[in-house]
mmCIF file of C-alpha atoms in Angstrom:
data_model
loop_
_atom_site.group_PDB
_atom_site.id
_atom_site.type_symbol
_atom_site.label_atom_id
_atom_site.label_comp_id
_atom_site.label_asym_id
_atom_site.label_seq_id
_atom_site.Cartn_x
_atom_site.Cartn_y
_atom_site.Cartn_z
ATOM 1 C CA MET C 1 -55.780 -81.163 58.396
ATOM 2 C CA GLU C 2 -59.411 -81.691 59.398
ATOM 3 C CA VAL C 3 -60.590 -82.128 62.968
ATOM 4 C CA LEU C 4 -63.506 -84.537 63.413
ATOM 5 C CA MET C 5 -65.537 -84.357 66.617
ATOM 6 C CA PRO C 6 -68.426 -86.793 67.157
ATOM 7 C CA GLU C 7 -71.714 -85.370 68.357
ATOM 8 C CA PRO C 8 -72.230 -86.060 72.090
ATOM 9 C CA GLN C 9 -75.557 -87.724 72.930
ATOM 10 C CA ILE C 10 -77.044 -86.599 76.230
ATOM 11 C CA TYR C 11 -80.524 -87.740 77.163
ATOM 12 C CA VAL C 12 -82.351 -85.712 79.813
ATOM 13 C CA GLU C 13 -86.099 -85.690 80.414
ATOM 14 C CA ARG C 14 -87.715 -82.285 80.092
ATOM 15 C CA THR C 15 -91.032 -80.784 81.072
ATOM 16 C CA LEU C 16 -92.760 -77.444 80.659
ATOM 17 C CA ALA C 17 -93.459 -75.214 83.647
ATOM 18 C CA ILE C 18 -95.563 -72.064 83.475
ATOM 19 C CA ILE C 19 -95.910 -69.407 86.151
ATOM 20 C CA LYS C 20 -99.421 -68.109 85.519
ATOM 21 C CA PRO C 21 -100.440 -64.418 85.336
ATOM 22 C CA ASP C 22 -101.708 -63.973 88.903
ATOM 23 C CA VAL C 23 -98.490 -65.201 90.575
ATOM 24 C CA ILE C 24 -95.885 -63.798 88.191
ATOM 25 C CA GLY C 25 -94.812 -61.443 90.979
ATOM 26 C CA LYS C 26 -93.489 -64.534 92.806
ATOM 27 C CA GLU C 27 -91.262 -65.499 89.862
ATOM 28 C CA GLU C 28 -87.897 -65.355 91.670
ATOM 29 C CA GLU C 29 -89.225 -67.160 94.739
ATOM 30 C CA ILE C 30 -90.711 -69.956 92.618
ATOM 31 C CA GLU C 31 -87.562 -70.307 90.506
ATOM 32 C CA ASP C 32 -85.503 -70.681 93.667
ATOM 33 C CA LEU C 33 -87.788 -73.504 94.833
ATOM 34 C CA ILE C 34 -87.485 -75.154 91.410
ATOM 35 C CA LEU C 35 -83.685 -75.064 91.466
ATOM 36 C CA ARG C 36 -83.511 -76.288 95.062
ATOM 37 C CA SER C 37 -85.711 -79.226 94.038
ATOM 38 C CA GLY C 38 -83.045 -80.527 91.659
ATOM 39 C CA PHE C 39 -84.243 -79.091 88.354
ATOM 40 C CA HIS C 40 -82.187 -77.221 85.781
ATOM 41 C CA ILE C 41 -83.880 -74.367 83.920
ATOM 42 C CA ILE C 42 -82.850 -75.004 80.305
ATOM 43 C CA GLN C 43 -84.907 -72.271 78.645
ATOM 44 C CA LYS C 44 -87.030 -69.428 79.936
ATOM 45 C CA ARG C 45 -89.116 -66.687 78.423
ATOM 46 C CA LYS C 46 -91.738 -64.162 79.512
ATOM 47 C CA LEU C 47 -94.637 -63.685 77.136
ATOM 48 C CA GLN C 48 -98.337 -62.936 76.966
ATOM 49 C CA LEU C 49 -100.569 -65.344 75.098
ATOM 50 C CA SER C 50 -103.608 -64.202 73.169
ATOM 51 C CA PRO C 51 -106.966 -65.906 73.862
ATOM 52 C CA GLU C 52 -106.571 -67.743 70.545
ATOM 53 C CA GLN C 53 -103.100 -69.005 71.511
ATOM 54 C CA CYS C 54 -104.426 -70.134 74.879
ATOM 55 C CA SER C 55 -107.243 -71.985 73.117
ATOM 56 C CA ASN C 56 -104.694 -73.790 70.956
ATOM 57 C CA PHE C 57 -102.443 -74.576 73.914
ATOM 58 C CA TYR C 58 -105.340 -76.052 75.906
ATOM 59 C CA ALA C 59 -107.042 -77.626 72.882
ATOM 60 C CA GLU C 60 -107.504 -80.939 74.737
ATOM 61 C CA GLN C 61 -109.717 -79.131 77.266
ATOM 62 C CA PHE C 62 -111.991 -77.693 74.558
ATOM 63 C CA GLY C 63 -115.683 -78.263 75.250
ATOM 64 C CA LYS C 64 -115.320 -78.437 79.026
ATOM 65 C CA ILE C 65 -117.376 -75.999 81.057
ATOM 66 C CA PHE C 66 -114.332 -74.173 82.449
ATOM 67 C CA PHE C 67 -112.621 -73.741 79.058
ATOM 68 C CA PRO C 68 -113.706 -70.107 78.399
ATOM 69 C CA ASN C 69 -112.639 -69.035 81.898
ATOM 70 C CA LEU C 70 -109.347 -70.905 81.522
ATOM 71 C CA THR C 71 -108.410 -69.143 78.277
ATOM 72 C CA ALA C 72 -109.477 -65.775 79.722
ATOM 73 C CA TYR C 73 -107.373 -66.396 82.853
ATOM 74 C CA MET C 74 -104.265 -67.521 80.956
ATOM 75 C CA SER C 75 -104.434 -64.562 78.532
ATOM 76 C CA SER C 76 -105.105 -61.974 81.266
ATOM 77 C CA GLY C 77 -101.435 -61.040 81.687
ATOM 78 C CA PRO C 78 -97.822 -62.091 81.140
ATOM 79 C CA ILE C 79 -96.653 -65.607 81.996
ATOM 80 C CA VAL C 80 -93.192 -67.061 82.567
ATOM 81 C CA ALA C 81 -92.562 -70.322 80.715
ATOM 82 C CA MET C 82 -89.592 -72.564 81.557
ATOM 83 C CA VAL C 83 -88.192 -75.811 80.226
ATOM 84 C CA LEU C 84 -87.135 -77.842 83.249
ATOM 85 C CA ALA C 85 -84.732 -80.776 83.034
ATOM 86 C CA ARG C 86 -83.765 -83.570 85.405
ATOM 87 C CA ASN C 87 -84.232 -87.300 85.757
ATOM 88 C CA CYS C 88 -87.985 -88.098 85.619
ATOM 89 C CA ALA C 89 -88.698 -84.383 85.183
ATOM 90 C CA VAL C 90 -92.384 -84.802 84.273
ATOM 91 C CA SER C 91 -93.338 -86.898 87.308
ATOM 92 C CA TYR C 92 -91.189 -84.913 89.770
ATOM 93 C CA TRP C 93 -92.645 -81.589 88.577
ATOM 94 C CA LYS C 94 -96.205 -82.942 88.846
ATOM 95 C CA GLU C 95 -95.434 -84.113 92.377
ATOM 96 C CA LEU C 96 -93.973 -80.716 93.316
ATOM 97 C CA LEU C 97 -97.039 -78.935 91.875
ATOM 98 C CA GLY C 98 -99.610 -81.023 93.739
ATOM 99 C CA PRO C 99 -103.313 -81.403 92.779
ATOM 100 C CA SER C 100 -104.728 -79.082 90.117
ATOM 101 C CA ASN C 101 -107.356 -77.801 92.556
ATOM 102 C CA SER C 102 -105.478 -75.496 94.939
ATOM 103 C CA LEU C 103 -108.183 -75.763 97.600
ATOM 104 C CA ARG C 104 -107.806 -79.549 97.634
ATOM 105 C CA ALA C 105 -104.007 -79.224 97.478
ATOM 106 C CA ARG C 106 -104.019 -77.245 100.730
ATOM 107 C CA ILE C 107 -105.695 -80.201 102.447
ATOM 108 C CA THR C 108 -103.910 -83.172 100.855
ATOM 109 C CA HIS C 109 -100.545 -81.638 99.795
ATOM 110 C CA PRO C 110 -100.073 -78.521 101.962
ATOM 111 C CA HIS C 111 -96.416 -78.052 100.964
ATOM 112 C CA SER C 112 -97.023 -78.297 97.206
ATOM 113 C CA LEU C 113 -96.592 -75.257 94.963
ATOM 114 C CA ARG C 114 -100.274 -75.045 94.079
ATOM 115 C CA ALA C 115 -101.207 -75.133 97.757
ATOM 116 C CA LEU C 116 -98.760 -72.278 98.366
ATOM 117 C CA TYR C 117 -99.460 -70.109 95.319
ATOM 118 C CA GLY C 118 -102.837 -71.144 93.916
ATOM 119 C CA THR C 119 -106.208 -69.559 94.665
ATOM 120 C CA ASP C 120 -108.819 -72.108 93.604
ATOM 121 C CA GLU C 121 -109.487 -74.914 91.106
ATOM 122 C CA LEU C 122 -109.001 -72.672 88.058
ATOM 123 C CA ARG C 123 -106.389 -70.205 89.303
ATOM 124 C CA ASN C 124 -103.871 -72.744 90.549
ATOM 125 C CA GLY C 125 -100.751 -70.646 89.961
ATOM 126 C CA LEU C 126 -98.643 -72.996 87.879
ATOM 127 C CA HIS C 127 -98.813 -75.358 84.928
ATOM 128 C CA GLY C 128 -97.040 -78.655 84.381
ATOM 129 C CA SER C 129 -97.049 -81.142 81.511
ATOM 130 C CA LEU C 130 -98.999 -84.333 82.187
ATOM 131 C CA SER C 131 -96.767 -86.728 80.230
ATOM 132 C CA ILE C 132 -93.539 -86.903 78.244
ATOM 133 C CA SER C 133 -95.435 -86.648 74.960
ATOM 134 C CA SER C 134 -97.473 -83.635 76.107
ATOM 135 C CA ALA C 135 -94.266 -82.017 77.424
ATOM 136 C CA GLU C 136 -92.647 -82.297 73.992
ATOM 137 C CA LYS C 137 -95.724 -80.821 72.309
ATOM 138 C CA GLU C 138 -96.076 -77.975 74.820
ATOM 139 C CA ILE C 139 -92.371 -77.104 74.717
ATOM 140 C CA ARG C 140 -92.522 -76.856 70.923
ATOM 141 C CA PHE C 141 -95.591 -74.630 71.237
ATOM 142 C CA ILE C 142 -93.924 -72.148 73.611
ATOM 143 C CA PHE C 143 -90.347 -72.589 72.351
ATOM 144 C CA PRO C 144 -90.678 -73.367 68.631
ATOM 145 C CA GLU C 145 -86.901 -73.185 68.196
ATOM 146 C CA ALA C 146 -86.266 -75.905 70.825
ATOM 147 C CA ILE C 147 -84.453 -79.077 69.785
ATOM 148 C CA LEU C 148 -85.700 -82.052 71.786
ATOM 149 C CA GLU C 149 -83.658 -85.227 71.939
ATOM 150 C CA PRO C 150 -85.468 -88.529 72.431
ATOM 151 C CA VAL C 151 -85.554 -89.894 75.960
ATOM 152 C CA PRO C 152 -84.518 -93.571 76.092
ATOM 153 C CA THR C 153 -86.840 -95.966 77.870
ATOM 154 C CA GLY C 154 -86.833 -99.647 78.755
ATOM 155 C CA GLN C 155 -83.828 -101.615 77.554
ATOM 156 C CA ARG C 156 -82.286 -98.598 75.784
ATOM 157 C CA ALA C 157 -82.220 -96.685 79.063
ATOM 158 C CA ARG C 158 -80.724 -99.659 80.958
ATOM 159 C CA ASP C 159 -78.095 -100.139 78.256
ATOM 160 C CA TYR C 160 -77.133 -96.460 78.415
ATOM 161 C CA LEU C 161 -76.803 -96.517 82.210
ATOM 162 C CA ASN C 162 -74.779 -99.751 82.196
ATOM 163 C CA LEU C 163 -72.508 -98.619 79.370
ATOM 164 C CA TYR C 164 -71.787 -95.032 80.390
ATOM 165 C CA VAL C 165 -73.123 -93.911 83.759
ATOM 166 C CA LYS C 166 -72.425 -96.766 86.174
ATOM 167 C CA PRO C 167 -68.805 -97.542 85.128
ATOM 168 C CA THR C 168 -67.855 -93.857 85.073
ATOM 169 C CA LEU C 169 -69.471 -93.144 88.443
ATOM 170 C CA LEU C 170 -67.880 -96.229 90.024
ATOM 171 C CA ALA C 171 -64.428 -95.243 88.733
ATOM 172 C CA GLY C 172 -64.925 -91.681 89.979
ATOM 173 C CA LEU C 173 -65.979 -92.765 93.467
ATOM 174 C CA THR C 174 -63.036 -95.205 93.648
ATOM 175 C CA ALA C 175 -60.627 -92.423 92.686
ATOM 176 C CA LEU C 176 -62.287 -90.139 95.243
ATOM 177 C CA CYS C 177 -61.712 -92.644 98.048
ATOM 178 C CA LYS C 178 -58.042 -92.970 97.085
ATOM 179 C CA GLU C 179 -57.486 -89.220 96.755
ATOM 180 C CA LYS C 180 -59.440 -88.122 99.863
ATOM 181 C CA PRO C 181 -59.673 -84.447 98.772
ATOM 182 C CA ALA C 182 -60.634 -81.636 101.139
ATOM 183 C CA ASP C 183 -63.767 -80.838 99.103
ATOM 184 C CA PRO C 184 -64.985 -84.188 97.736
ATOM 185 C CA MET C 185 -67.994 -82.794 95.826
ATOM 186 C CA ILE C 186 -65.978 -80.268 93.808
ATOM 187 C CA TRP C 187 -63.227 -82.843 93.213
ATOM 188 C CA LEU C 188 -65.743 -85.433 91.986
ATOM 189 C CA ALA C 189 -67.499 -82.896 89.746
ATOM 190 C CA ASP C 190 -64.175 -81.969 88.131
ATOM 191 C CA TRP C 191 -63.237 -85.644 87.747
ATOM 192 C CA LEU C 192 -66.548 -86.510 86.076
ATOM 193 C CA ILE C 193 -66.194 -83.622 83.633
ATOM 194 C CA GLU C 194 -62.661 -84.734 82.752
ATOM 195 C CA HIS C 195 -63.667 -88.404 82.342
ATOM 196 C CA ASN C 196 -67.044 -87.859 80.673
ATOM 197 C CA PRO C 197 -67.464 -90.774 78.214
ATOM 198 C CA ASN C 198 -69.319 -88.426 75.858
ATOM 199 C CA LYS C 199 -66.490 -85.884 75.885
ATOM 200 C CA PRO C 200 -65.540 -85.238 72.254
ATOM 201 C CA LYS C 201 -62.246 -86.796 71.276
ATOM 202 C CA LEU C 202 -60.128 -85.056 68.681
ATOM 203 C CA ARG C 203 -59.240 -87.145 65.668
ATOM 204 C CA TYR C 204 -56.968 -85.747 63.030
ATOM 205 C CA ARG C 205 -57.114 -86.531 59.367
ATOM 206 C CA ILE C 206 -54.362 -85.124 57.170
ATOM 207 C CA SER C 207 -55.644 -83.985 53.819
ATOM 208 C CA GLN C 208 -53.409 -84.611 50.864
#
């Protein structure tokens, strides 16, 4: 008897976050802010990049006047790299970071992470991917073992929401209203796990 279980397909946007060498002492504080902002930390590692690795990571900045100082800064000590996941992860993380120049961030986005933890235009405390494509490339650079699933866009994304998310959520909320549990959030979370449309279904095939 052979048990066949289809592969679940879960699409979540991911981005790369880096806590830079000069603020690594604030790691726990920053992680707490990340989690409270709705992100999940999928992968995390502490490492120290060599100047050559930093040059490769920031290859698109090569030739700019600040490039030597940037590679020296990023290779000056350990960093903490994290893969963050949530809906629209790239844009939300960029918004949470604020402007790349920490001095400007303090004026225009005083509650942003770079305003809180950065020092100046170069030493801005944290890194974030600029786009979905750069996030995929940067995640593979830091986490070469990572498996990245494609993020649906346009009609594919609308089809996925209409087929799986909206009907399941509507059914769950309807059941919640009928049940009226003491702790609605925990009840709904358990219901959604139980009725996940991507939950593997066991199919049995009897071998002769």
